[in-house]
mmCIF file of C-alpha atoms (C1' of nucleotides) in Angstrom:
data_model
loop_
_atom_site.group_PDB
_atom_site.id
_atom_site.type_symbol
_atom_site.label_atom_id
_atom_site.label_comp_id
_atom_site.label_asym_id
_atom_site.label_seq_id
_atom_site.Cartn_x
_atom_site.Cartn_y
_atom_site.Cartn_z
ATOM 1 C CA MET A 1475 133.450 57.939 154.307
ATOM 2 C CA THR A 1476 132.542 61.357 153.018
ATOM 3 C CA ILE A 1477 129.768 61.381 155.567
ATOM 4 C CA ALA A 1478 132.232 60.860 158.366
ATOM 5 C CA LYS A 1479 134.408 63.573 156.920
ATOM 6 C CA ASP A 1480 131.610 66.105 156.732
ATOM 7 C CA GLN A 1481 130.355 65.196 160.148
ATOM 8 C CA LEU A 1482 133.748 65.444 161.806
ATOM 9 C CA SER A 1483 134.570 68.601 159.947
ATOM 10 C CA SER A 1484 131.332 70.182 161.033
ATOM 11 C CA LEU A 1485 131.836 69.271 164.677
ATOM 12 C CA ILE A 1486 135.332 70.730 164.635
ATOM 13 C CA LYS A 1487 134.147 73.934 163.063
ATOM 14 C CA ARG A 1488 131.417 74.318 165.635
ATOM 15 C CA ILE A 1489 133.793 73.787 168.519
ATOM 16 C CA GLU A 1490 136.293 76.235 167.119
ATOM 17 C CA ALA A 1491 133.639 78.877 166.685
ATOM 18 C CA LEU A 1492 132.405 78.422 170.229
ATOM 19 C CA GLU A 1493 135.912 78.563 171.606
ATOM 20 C CA GLU A 1494 136.464 81.822 169.850
ATOM 21 C CA GLU A 1495 133.342 83.257 171.452
ATOM 22 C CA LYS A 1496 134.433 81.963 174.787
ATOM 23 C CA LYS A 1497 137.821 83.518 174.363
ATOM 24 C CA THR A 1498 136.224 86.880 173.648
ATOM 25 C CA PHE A 1499 134.633 86.888 177.057
ATOM 26 C CA ALA A 1500 137.724 85.563 178.768
ATOM 27 C CA ASP A 1501 139.631 88.471 177.273
ATOM 28 C CA ASP A 1502 136.949 90.910 178.346
ATOM 29 C CA ILE A 1503 137.143 89.599 181.880
ATOM 30 C CA LYS A 1504 140.868 90.080 181.863
ATOM 31 C CA ASP A 1505 140.357 93.643 180.686
ATOM 32 C CA VAL A 1506 137.955 94.418 183.489
ATOM 33 C CA TYR A 1507 140.428 93.047 186.005
ATOM 34 C CA GLY A 1508 142.850 95.501 184.476
ATOM 35 C CA GLU A 1509 140.385 98.259 185.284
ATOM 36 C CA VAL A 1510 140.049 96.884 188.793
ATOM 37 C CA LYS A 1511 143.749 97.255 189.253
ATOM 38 C CA SER A 1512 143.842 100.692 187.645
ATOM 39 C CA ALA A 1513 141.127 101.826 190.017
ATOM 40 C CA GLY A 1514 143.358 100.899 192.923
ATOM 41 C CA PHE A 1515 141.604 97.722 193.968
ATOM 42 C CA ASP A 1516 143.382 94.455 194.522
ATOM 43 C CA PRO A 1517 142.285 92.063 191.769
ATOM 44 C CA LYS A 1518 142.890 89.035 193.884
ATOM 45 C CA ALA A 1519 140.650 90.278 196.656
ATOM 46 C CA VAL A 1520 137.981 91.228 194.154
ATOM 47 C CA LYS A 1521 138.155 87.758 192.706
ATOM 48 C CA SER A 1522 137.653 86.304 196.159
ATOM 49 C CA ILE A 1523 134.539 88.355 196.640
ATOM 50 C CA ILE A 1524 133.127 87.247 193.326
ATOM 51 C CA LYS A 1525 133.827 83.658 194.211
ATOM 52 C CA ARG A 1526 132.047 84.008 197.521
ATOM 53 C CA ARG A 1527 129.031 85.480 195.825
ATOM 54 C CA LYS A 1528 128.815 82.515 193.502
ATOM 55 C CA ASP A 1529 127.913 80.192 196.308
ATOM 56 C CA PRO A 1530 127.636 82.041 199.614
ATOM 57 C CA GLU A 1531 126.213 79.108 201.480
ATOM 58 C CA LYS A 1532 129.045 76.860 200.531
ATOM 59 C CA TYR A 1533 131.547 79.499 201.513
ATOM 60 C CA ALA A 1534 129.911 79.996 204.914
ATOM 61 C CA GLU A 1535 129.991 76.282 205.639
ATOM 62 C CA HIS A 1536 133.603 76.001 204.711
ATOM 63 C CA ALA A 1537 134.599 79.000 206.795
ATOM 64 C CA ALA A 1538 132.685 77.676 209.774
ATOM 65 C CA LEU A 1539 134.428 74.348 209.503
ATOM 66 C CA VAL A 1540 137.848 75.938 209.270
ATOM 67 C CA ASP A 1541 137.092 78.065 212.294
ATOM 68 C CA SER A 1542 135.959 75.076 214.297
ATOM 69 C CA TYR A 1543 139.159 73.210 213.492
ATOM 70 C CA ILE A 1544 141.240 76.195 214.465
ATOM 71 C CA GLU A 1545 139.387 76.270 217.735
ATOM 72 C CA THR A 1546 139.901 72.554 218.193
ATOM 73 C CA LEU A 1547 143.594 73.081 217.693
ATOM 74 C CA GLY A 1548 143.570 75.835 220.253
ATOM 75 C CA TRP A 1549 144.777 78.491 217.867
ATOM 76 C CA ASP A 1550 141.915 80.841 218.428
ATOM 77 C CA ARG A 1551 143.837 82.818 221.052
ATOM 78 C CA THR A 1552 147.075 82.691 219.131
ATOM 79 C CA PRO A 1553 146.044 84.107 215.803
ATOM 80 C CA LEU A 1554 147.806 82.797 212.755
ATOM 81 C CA GLY A 1555 150.306 85.268 211.527
ATOM 82 C CA SER A 1556 150.817 86.923 214.854
ATOM 83 C CA ALA A 1557 154.391 85.818 215.049
ATOM 84 C CA LYS A 1558 157.225 84.596 212.927
ATOM 85 C CA GLY A 1559 157.565 81.499 215.016
ATOM 86 C CA GLU A 1560 154.135 80.043 214.549
ATOM 87 C CA GLY A 1561 155.732 77.104 212.837
ATOM 88 C CA ALA A 1562 155.979 75.763 216.357
ATOM 89 C CA MET A 1563 152.264 76.097 216.924
ATOM 90 C CA VAL A 1564 151.524 72.591 215.905
ATOM 91 C CA GLN A 1565 153.348 70.471 218.392
ATOM 92 C CA MET B 1491 176.740 63.296 168.534
ATOM 93 C CA THR B 1492 177.275 60.563 171.051
ATOM 94 C CA ILE B 1493 178.055 63.226 173.579
ATOM 95 C CA ALA B 1494 174.708 64.880 173.003
ATOM 96 C CA LYS B 1495 173.054 61.508 173.220
ATOM 97 C CA ASP B 1496 174.655 60.629 176.527
ATOM 98 C CA GLN B 1497 173.994 64.051 177.937
ATOM 99 C CA LEU B 1498 170.342 64.099 176.947
ATOM 100 C CA SER B 1499 169.855 60.540 178.051
ATOM 101 C CA SER B 1500 171.370 61.298 181.431
ATOM 102 C CA LEU B 1501 169.215 64.361 181.958
ATOM 103 C CA ILE B 1502 166.088 62.421 181.098
ATOM 104 C CA LYS B 1503 167.004 59.614 183.454
ATOM 105 C CA ARG B 1504 167.602 62.044 186.281
ATOM 106 C CA ILE B 1505 164.297 63.790 185.771
ATOM 107 C CA GLU B 1506 162.421 60.531 185.642
ATOM 108 C CA ALA B 1507 164.028 59.345 188.843
ATOM 109 C CA LEU B 1508 163.183 62.583 190.610
ATOM 110 C CA GLU B 1509 159.630 62.488 189.383
ATOM 111 C CA GLU B 1510 159.238 59.046 190.775
ATOM 112 C CA GLU B 1511 160.439 60.225 194.159
ATOM 113 C CA LYS B 1512 158.118 63.167 193.977
ATOM 114 C CA LYS B 1513 155.238 60.899 193.133
ATOM 115 C CA THR B 1514 155.938 58.801 196.210
ATOM 116 C CA PHE B 1515 155.356 61.771 198.441
ATOM 117 C CA ALA B 1516 152.361 62.956 196.481
ATOM 118 C CA ASP B 1517 150.828 59.535 197.004
ATOM 119 C CA ASP B 1518 151.667 59.615 200.688
ATOM 120 C CA ILE B 1519 149.978 62.978 201.025
ATOM 121 C CA LYS B 1520 146.908 61.598 199.367
ATOM 122 C CA ASP B 1521 146.921 58.712 201.810
ATOM 123 C CA VAL B 1522 147.078 61.015 204.794
ATOM 124 C CA TYR B 1523 144.154 63.004 203.436
ATOM 125 C CA GLY B 1524 142.374 59.690 203.319
ATOM 126 C CA GLU B 1525 143.068 59.321 207.021
ATOM 127 C CA VAL B 1526 141.838 62.853 207.557
ATOM 128 C CA LYS B 1527 138.557 61.912 206.006
ATOM 129 C CA SER B 1528 138.348 58.614 207.869
ATOM 130 C CA ALA B 1529 138.867 60.485 211.114
ATOM 131 C CA GLY B 1530 135.814 62.549 210.342
ATOM 132 C CA PHE B 1531 137.547 65.769 209.375
ATOM 133 C CA ASP B 1532 136.820 67.628 206.187
ATOM 134 C CA PRO B 1533 139.889 67.347 203.950
ATOM 135 C CA LYS B 1534 139.170 70.598 202.205
ATOM 136 C CA ALA B 1535 139.031 72.543 205.434
ATOM 137 C CA VAL B 1536 142.208 70.867 206.639
ATOM 138 C CA LYS B 1537 143.869 71.862 203.405
ATOM 139 C CA SER B 1538 142.811 75.448 203.971
ATOM 140 C CA ILE B 1539 144.409 75.441 207.375
ATOM 141 C CA ILE B 1540 147.646 74.056 206.020
ATOM 142 C CA LYS B 1541 147.657 76.700 203.349
ATOM 143 C CA ARG B 1542 147.154 79.453 205.878
ATOM 144 C CA ARG B 1543 149.989 78.180 207.951
ATOM 145 C CA LYS B 1544 152.299 78.337 204.976
ATOM 146 C CA ASP B 1545 152.132 82.078 204.845
ATOM 147 C CA PRO B 1546 149.963 83.472 207.634
ATOM 148 C CA GLU B 1547 150.931 87.046 206.983
ATOM 149 C CA LYS B 1548 149.898 86.872 203.390
ATOM 150 C CA TYR B 1549 146.619 85.276 204.358
ATOM 151 C CA ALA B 1550 145.897 87.951 206.955
ATOM 152 C CA GLU B 1551 146.547 90.729 204.469
ATOM 153 C CA HIS B 1552 144.307 89.184 201.903
ATOM 154 C CA ALA B 1553 141.500 88.604 204.388
ATOM 155 C CA ALA B 1554 141.761 92.164 205.639
ATOM 156 C CA LEU B 1555 141.519 93.506 202.118
ATOM 157 C CA VAL B 1556 138.499 91.367 201.307
ATOM 158 C CA ASP B 1557 136.812 92.535 204.491
ATOM 159 C CA SER B 1558 137.488 96.152 203.692
ATOM 160 C CA TYR B 1559 135.964 95.784 200.252
ATOM 161 C CA ILE B 1560 132.926 94.087 201.680
ATOM 162 C CA GLU B 1561 132.552 96.973 204.043
ATOM 163 C CA THR B 1562 132.992 99.429 201.197
ATOM 164 C CA LEU B 1563 130.202 97.679 199.362
ATOM 165 C CA GLY B 1564 128.021 97.889 202.421
ATOM 166 C CA TRP B 1565 127.617 94.163 202.737
ATOM 167 C CA ASP B 1566 128.877 93.947 206.258
ATOM 168 C CA ARG B 1567 125.359 94.122 207.652
ATOM 169 C CA THR B 1568 123.887 91.884 205.030
ATOM 170 C CA PRO B 1569 126.083 88.831 205.345
ATOM 171 C CA LEU B 1570 126.785 86.912 202.222
ATOM 172 C CA GLY B 1571 124.716 83.800 202.124
ATOM 173 C CA SER B 1572 122.004 85.121 204.323
ATOM 174 C CA ALA B 1573 119.449 84.883 201.605
ATOM 175 C CA LYS B 1574 118.772 83.227 198.309
ATOM 176 C CA GLY B 1575 118.189 86.539 196.659
ATOM 177 C CA GLU B 1576 121.512 88.151 197.325
ATOM 178 C CA GLY B 1577 122.137 88.184 193.627
ATOM 179 C CA ALA B 1578 120.414 91.523 193.850
ATOM 180 C CA MET B 1579 122.847 92.826 196.401
ATOM 181 C CA VAL B 1580 125.057 94.458 193.888
ATOM 182 C CA GLN B 1581 122.854 96.929 192.152
ATOM 183 C CA MET C 1176 138.287 66.950 222.658
ATOM 184 C CA THR C 1177 141.974 66.681 223.370
ATOM 185 C CA ILE C 1178 141.958 63.490 221.385
ATOM 186 C CA ALA C 1179 140.557 65.291 218.363
ATOM 187 C CA LYS C 1180 143.088 68.019 218.847
ATOM 188 C CA ASP C 1181 146.031 65.645 218.953
ATOM 189 C CA GLN C 1182 144.727 63.649 216.059
ATOM 190 C CA LEU C 1183 144.131 66.646 213.844
ATOM 191 C CA SER C 1184 147.403 68.215 214.840
ATOM 192 C CA SER C 1185 149.267 65.047 214.016
ATOM 193 C CA LEU C 1186 147.644 64.708 210.622
ATOM 194 C CA ILE C 1187 148.497 68.282 209.765
ATOM 195 C CA LYS C 1188 152.082 67.840 210.805
ATOM 196 C CA ARG C 1189 152.440 64.735 208.711
ATOM 197 C CA ILE C 1190 151.012 66.393 205.643
ATOM 198 C CA GLU C 1191 153.242 69.402 206.056
ATOM 199 C CA ALA C 1192 156.320 67.217 206.404
ATOM 200 C CA LEU C 1193 155.416 65.242 203.302
ATOM 201 C CA GLU C 1194 154.765 68.387 201.334
ATOM 202 C CA GLU C 1195 158.156 69.669 202.248
ATOM 203 C CA GLU C 1196 159.749 66.464 200.974
ATOM 204 C CA LYS C 1197 157.719 66.678 197.833
ATOM 205 C CA LYS C 1198 158.820 70.229 197.304
ATOM 206 C CA THR C 1199 162.451 69.188 197.559
ATOM 207 C CA PHE C 1200 162.071 66.925 194.575
ATOM 208 C CA ALA C 1201 160.010 69.432 192.668
ATOM 209 C CA ASP C 1202 162.827 71.914 193.122
ATOM 210 C CA ASP C 1203 165.377 69.351 192.035
ATOM 211 C CA ILE C 1204 163.380 68.643 188.907
ATOM 212 C CA LYS C 1205 163.273 72.319 188.149
ATOM 213 C CA ASP C 1206 167.039 72.482 188.543
ATOM 214 C CA VAL C 1207 167.584 69.657 186.104
ATOM 215 C CA TYR C 1208 165.348 71.372 183.581
ATOM 216 C CA GLY C 1209 167.634 74.339 184.045
ATOM 217 C CA GLU C 1210 170.521 72.108 183.047
ATOM 218 C CA VAL C 1211 168.511 70.873 180.094
ATOM 219 C CA LYS C 1212 168.161 74.409 178.900
ATOM 220 C CA SER C 1213 171.798 75.265 179.605
ATOM 221 C CA ALA C 1214 172.846 72.272 177.543
ATOM 222 C CA GLY C 1215 170.978 73.722 174.606
ATOM 223 C CA PHE C 1216 167.995 71.403 174.656
ATOM 224 C CA ASP C 1217 164.432 72.600 174.593
ATOM 225 C CA PRO C 1218 162.867 71.828 177.978
ATOM 226 C CA LYS C 1219 159.405 71.586 176.570
ATOM 227 C CA ALA C 1220 160.400 68.992 174.002
ATOM 228 C CA VAL C 1221 162.295 67.042 176.640
ATOM 229 C CA LYS C 1222 159.211 67.088 178.789
ATOM 230 C CA SER C 1223 157.180 65.710 175.907
ATOM 231 C CA ILE C 1224 159.575 62.836 175.534
ATOM 232 C CA ILE C 1225 159.417 62.026 179.212
ATOM 233 C CA LYS C 1226 155.659 62.082 179.067
ATOM 234 C CA ARG C 1227 155.616 59.713 176.135
ATOM 235 C CA ARG C 1228 157.888 57.316 177.916
ATOM 236 C CA LYS C 1229 155.532 57.212 180.866
ATOM 237 C CA ASP C 1230 152.889 55.448 178.848
ATOM 238 C CA PRO C 1231 154.103 54.723 175.337
ATOM 239 C CA GLU C 1232 151.192 52.509 174.474
ATOM 240 C CA LYS C 1233 148.664 55.131 175.341
ATOM 241 C CA TYR C 1234 150.570 57.706 173.376
ATOM 242 C CA ALA C 1235 150.771 55.464 170.331
ATOM 243 C CA GLU C 1236 147.047 54.803 170.388
ATOM 244 C CA HIS C 1237 146.221 58.446 170.678
ATOM 245 C CA ALA C 1238 148.602 59.401 167.877
ATOM 246 C CA ALA C 1239 147.160 56.715 165.637
ATOM 247 C CA LEU C 1240 143.662 57.976 166.242
ATOM 248 C CA VAL C 1241 144.624 61.562 165.530
ATOM 249 C CA ASP C 1242 146.312 60.500 162.326
ATOM 250 C CA SER C 1243 143.266 58.555 161.218
ATOM 251 C CA TYR C 1244 141.035 61.566 161.769
ATOM 252 C CA ILE C 1245 143.410 63.783 159.873
ATOM 253 C CA GLU C 1246 143.261 61.325 157.040
ATOM 254 C CA THR C 1247 139.479 61.212 157.230
ATOM 255 C CA LEU C 1248 139.458 64.968 156.943
ATOM 256 C CA GLY C 1249 141.727 64.798 153.937
ATOM 257 C CA TRP C 1250 144.476 66.837 155.522
ATOM 258 C CA ASP C 1251 147.164 64.265 155.040
ATOM 259 C CA ARG C 1252 148.317 65.878 151.817
ATOM 260 C CA THR C 1253 147.906 69.400 153.074
ATOM 261 C CA PRO C 1254 150.052 69.348 156.199
ATOM 262 C CA LEU C 1255 148.949 71.468 159.059
ATOM 263 C CA GLY C 1256 150.975 74.603 159.239
ATOM 264 C CA SER C 1257 151.837 74.605 155.590
ATOM 265 C CA ALA C 1258 150.034 77.833 155.007
ATOM 266 C CA LYS C 1259 148.678 80.837 156.806
ATOM 267 C CA GLY C 1260 145.289 80.283 155.306
ATOM 268 C CA GLU C 1261 144.616 76.835 156.637
ATOM 269 C CA GLY C 1262 141.716 78.237 158.561
ATOM 270 C CA ALA C 1263 139.874 77.508 155.381
ATOM 271 C CA MET C 1264 140.908 73.883 155.398
ATOM 272 C CA VAL C 1265 137.874 72.747 157.248
ATOM 273 C CA GLN C 1266 134.984 73.656 155.078
ATOM 274 C CA MET D 1395 133.419 106.653 199.702
ATOM 275 C CA THR D 1396 130.203 106.237 197.776
ATOM 276 C CA ILE D 1397 132.206 106.698 194.629
ATOM 277 C CA ALA D 1398 134.453 103.793 195.535
ATOM 278 C CA LYS D 1399 131.403 101.755 196.376
ATOM 279 C CA ASP D 1400 129.712 102.399 193.072
ATOM 280 C CA GLN D 1401 132.882 101.854 191.156
ATOM 281 C CA LEU D 1402 133.705 98.566 192.825
ATOM 282 C CA SER D 1403 130.139 97.404 192.623
ATOM 283 C CA SER D 1404 130.028 98.153 188.924
ATOM 284 C CA LEU D 1405 133.259 96.325 188.212
ATOM 285 C CA ILE D 1406 132.036 93.266 190.071
ATOM 286 C CA LYS D 1407 128.755 93.269 188.229
ATOM 287 C CA ARG D 1408 130.506 93.496 184.896
ATOM 288 C CA ILE D 1409 132.820 90.617 185.684
ATOM 289 C CA GLU D 1410 129.979 88.451 186.872
ATOM 290 C CA ALA D 1411 127.982 89.141 183.717
ATOM 291 C CA LEU D 1412 130.950 88.308 181.510
ATOM 292 C CA GLU D 1413 131.636 85.122 183.404
ATOM 293 C CA GLU D 1414 128.103 84.043 182.862
ATOM 294 C CA GLU D 1415 128.440 84.601 179.133
ATOM 295 C CA LYS D 1416 131.685 82.728 179.138
ATOM 296 C CA LYS D 1417 130.068 79.839 180.930
ATOM 297 C CA THR D 1418 127.359 79.649 178.297
ATOM 298 C CA PHE D 1419 129.924 78.956 175.634
ATOM 299 C CA ALA D 1420 131.878 76.569 177.812
ATOM 300 C CA ASP D 1421 128.689 74.588 178.273
ATOM 301 C CA ASP D 1422 127.976 74.657 174.566
ATOM 302 C CA ILE D 1423 131.443 73.344 173.840
ATOM 303 C CA LYS D 1424 130.887 70.552 176.265
ATOM 304 C CA ASP D 1425 127.644 69.698 174.499
ATOM 305 C CA VAL D 1426 129.339 69.496 171.139
ATOM 306 C CA TYR D 1427 131.978 67.191 172.580
ATOM 307 C CA GLY D 1428 129.061 65.070 173.666
ATOM 308 C CA GLU D 1429 127.948 64.924 170.046
ATOM 309 C CA VAL D 1430 131.497 64.070 169.039
ATOM 310 C CA LYS D 1431 131.381 61.089 171.302
ATOM 311 C CA SER D 1432 127.882 60.080 170.211
ATOM 312 C CA ALA D 1433 129.060 60.148 166.619
ATOM 313 C CA GLY D 1434 131.703 57.601 167.503
ATOM 314 C CA PHE D 1435 134.705 59.896 167.479
ATOM 315 C CA ASP D 1436 137.204 60.079 170.296
ATOM 316 C CA PRO D 1437 136.801 63.474 171.984
ATOM 317 C CA LYS D 1438 140.372 63.546 173.143
ATOM 318 C CA ALA D 1439 141.740 63.007 169.662
ATOM 319 C CA VAL D 1440 139.391 65.629 168.277
ATOM 320 C CA LYS D 1441 140.617 68.021 170.912
ATOM 321 C CA SER D 1442 144.186 67.347 169.852
ATOM 322 C CA ILE D 1443 143.348 68.194 166.287
ATOM 323 C CA ILE D 1444 141.691 71.435 167.285
ATOM 324 C CA LYS D 1445 144.701 72.338 169.367
ATOM 325 C CA ARG D 1446 147.027 71.715 166.464
ATOM 326 C CA ARG D 1447 144.959 73.875 164.210
ATOM 327 C CA LYS D 1448 145.180 76.729 166.649
ATOM 328 C CA ASP D 1449 148.844 77.179 166.011
ATOM 329 C CA PRO D 1450 150.046 74.740 163.370
ATOM 330 C CA GLU D 1451 153.437 76.328 163.038
ATOM 331 C CA LYS D 1452 154.175 76.063 166.698
ATOM 332 C CA TYR D 1453 153.015 72.489 166.731
ATOM 333 C CA ALA D 1454 155.192 71.587 163.756
ATOM 334 C CA GLU D 1455 158.260 73.094 165.394
ATOM 335 C CA HIS D 1456 157.663 71.271 168.601
ATOM 336 C CA ALA D 1457 157.081 67.958 166.852
ATOM 337 C CA ALA D 1458 160.218 68.401 164.793
ATOM 338 C CA LEU D 1459 162.254 69.068 167.894
ATOM 339 C CA VAL D 1460 160.867 66.047 169.684
ATOM 340 C CA ASP D 1461 161.612 63.889 166.666
ATOM 341 C CA SER D 1462 165.149 65.152 166.479
ATOM 342 C CA TYR D 1463 165.744 64.344 170.124
ATOM 343 C CA ILE D 1464 164.310 60.888 169.693
ATOM 344 C CA GLU D 1465 166.682 60.382 166.817
ATOM 345 C CA THR D 1466 169.562 61.709 168.879
ATOM 346 C CA LEU D 1467 168.687 59.181 171.538
ATOM 347 C CA GLY D 1468 168.611 56.451 168.957
ATOM 348 C CA TRP D 1469 165.031 55.521 169.637
ATOM 349 C CA ASP D 1470 163.867 55.944 166.098
ATOM 350 C CA ARG D 1471 164.427 52.276 165.347
ATOM 351 C CA THR D 1472 163.068 51.101 168.651
ATOM 352 C CA PRO D 1473 159.672 52.736 168.709
ATOM 353 C CA LEU D 1474 158.362 53.833 172.033
ATOM 354 C CA GLY D 1475 155.769 51.462 173.285
ATOM 355 C CA SER D 1476 157.087 48.503 171.366
ATOM 356 C CA ALA D 1477 157.889 46.611 174.518
ATOM 357 C CA LYS D 1478 157.176 46.476 178.176
ATOM 358 C CA GLY D 1479 160.849 46.725 178.964
ATOM 359 C CA GLU D 1480 161.551 50.028 177.351
ATOM 360 C CA GLY D 1481 162.333 51.428 180.746
ATOM 361 C CA ALA D 1482 165.774 50.104 179.943
ATOM 362 C CA MET D 1483 165.965 52.097 176.755
ATOM 363 C CA VAL D 1484 167.623 55.020 178.395
ATOM 364 C CA GLN D 1485 170.861 53.670 179.673
ATOM 365 C "C1'" DT E 230 125.340 54.834 193.414
ATOM 366 C "C1'" DC E 231 129.629 55.994 195.307
ATOM 367 C "C1'" DG E 232 134.341 56.598 195.048
ATOM 368 C "C1'" DC E 233 138.299 57.124 191.939
ATOM 369 C "C1'" DC E 234 140.687 59.225 188.508
ATOM 370 C "C1'" DT E 235 141.460 61.724 184.659
ATOM 371 C "C1'" DG E 236 140.933 66.104 182.380
ATOM 372 C "C1'" DA E 237 139.737 71.226 182.707
ATOM 373 C "C1'" DT E 238 140.203 75.478 184.884
ATOM 374 C "C1'" DA E 239 141.907 78.783 187.987
ATOM 375 C "C1'" DG E 240 145.919 80.554 190.734
ATOM 376 C "C1'" DT E 241 150.862 81.132 191.374
ATOM 377 C "C1'" DT E 242 155.307 81.765 190.239
ATOM 378 C "C1'" DG E 243 159.268 82.502 187.382
ATOM 379 C "C1'" DC E 244 160.979 84.375 182.985
ATOM 380 C "C1'" DC E 245 161.506 87.882 179.471
ATOM 381 C "C1'" DG F 451 155.015 94.436 184.078
ATOM 382 C "C1'" DG F 452 153.187 91.097 180.977
ATOM 383 C "C1'" DC F 453 153.438 86.413 179.452
ATOM 384 C "C1'" DA F 454 153.938 81.639 179.826
ATOM 385 C "C1'" DA F 455 154.692 77.496 182.376
ATOM 386 C "C1'" DC F 456 153.588 74.947 186.276
ATOM 387 C "C1'" DT F 457 150.875 73.706 190.266
ATOM 388 C "C1'" DA F 458 146.779 72.839 192.629
ATOM 389 C "C1'" DT F 459 141.950 72.669 192.894
ATOM 390 C "C1'" DC F 460 137.686 71.136 191.085
ATOM 391 C "C1'" DA F 461 134.204 68.897 188.291
ATOM 392 C "C1'" DG F 462 132.638 65.287 185.275
ATOM 393 C "C1'" DG F 463 133.093 60.510 183.478
ATOM 394 C "C1'" DC F 464 134.177 55.652 184.480
ATOM 395 C "C1'" DG F 465 134.319 51.611 186.811
ATOM 396 C "C1'" DA F 466 133.371 48.851 190.844
#
DNA sequence: TCGCCTGATAGTTGCC
DNA sequence: GGCAACTATCAGGCGA
């Protein structure tokens, strides 16, 4: 029983230590996003760019697919956001 | 005390009923995405389109900002995803 | 092509309609939680109760397991939260 | 303009580096949970224990509140999960 | 092995 | 404006 105790205790300690490390970096990331904002950049847009860079190929595929669907729907000449009434675009 | 009991009980019952209703629609949505897939469309791309349509203006702003940053970074002529080695693009 | 257009358009419309319905109930739920709070109950605790009721058996199993581990670790006589220094409890 | 470029580029690089570090620890944590499972412990229960330990006071308060509500509702003598028909418990 | 489904993480919104 | 809850997206594990 003591074996189980030591084993479980050890596993918990290890996880807690790792989570603390992880949190350090999560906090650092948050700080840098603070700098991003302070520097006048939009954090959300910056995040998008970083995400794209993670897997550019995947992003390109997705974008191409979305574009093709928009074309299929015939929205390519009536850009989204061009008017308040685009709720009527899908009829 | 009975008053508190009845009140709390009633609130809980109402929430549970509403959650059930909500779940019905969530399930229906999932079903339709199943149809989307069956029809040969990519559910993820369809979801993107629906999201855009929710707030086209917001989407346009965001996209414009991302584009401007990409231009700032000088990536406009070296499209993301064009090469495996673009990890070196930000140097 | 027109077939694809109509099909895709229809699917999108259906999803959007369902999401609107879903949102109605989500909003209603939020309202009731507002009442919960107004009535002096803690919304978070109420939510816990509702969650338990969803699958009581599962909850009971989980709780039993957690308790057994706590016992294994010898924490049953040194309740969590009893002291600031419980970081030292797992050694 | 070059200043903006360098600044933005630097911020992005920093975030990406930090995210990589963060991922390292996330992966390590996952590995340890693998060991937890291999050792015959339930990862979910272990996770619950770790969560409690993070903020024992907060957990205790929450649990006390939930218990008091259950008592208010008169469920303390009809344990949750005792029967299939407990849907009728809240009447 | 593929699809499902739960759990984890990231994004959004509302509150303080 | 920051923080916390909630939602939605995504990945990994489980079962068919």
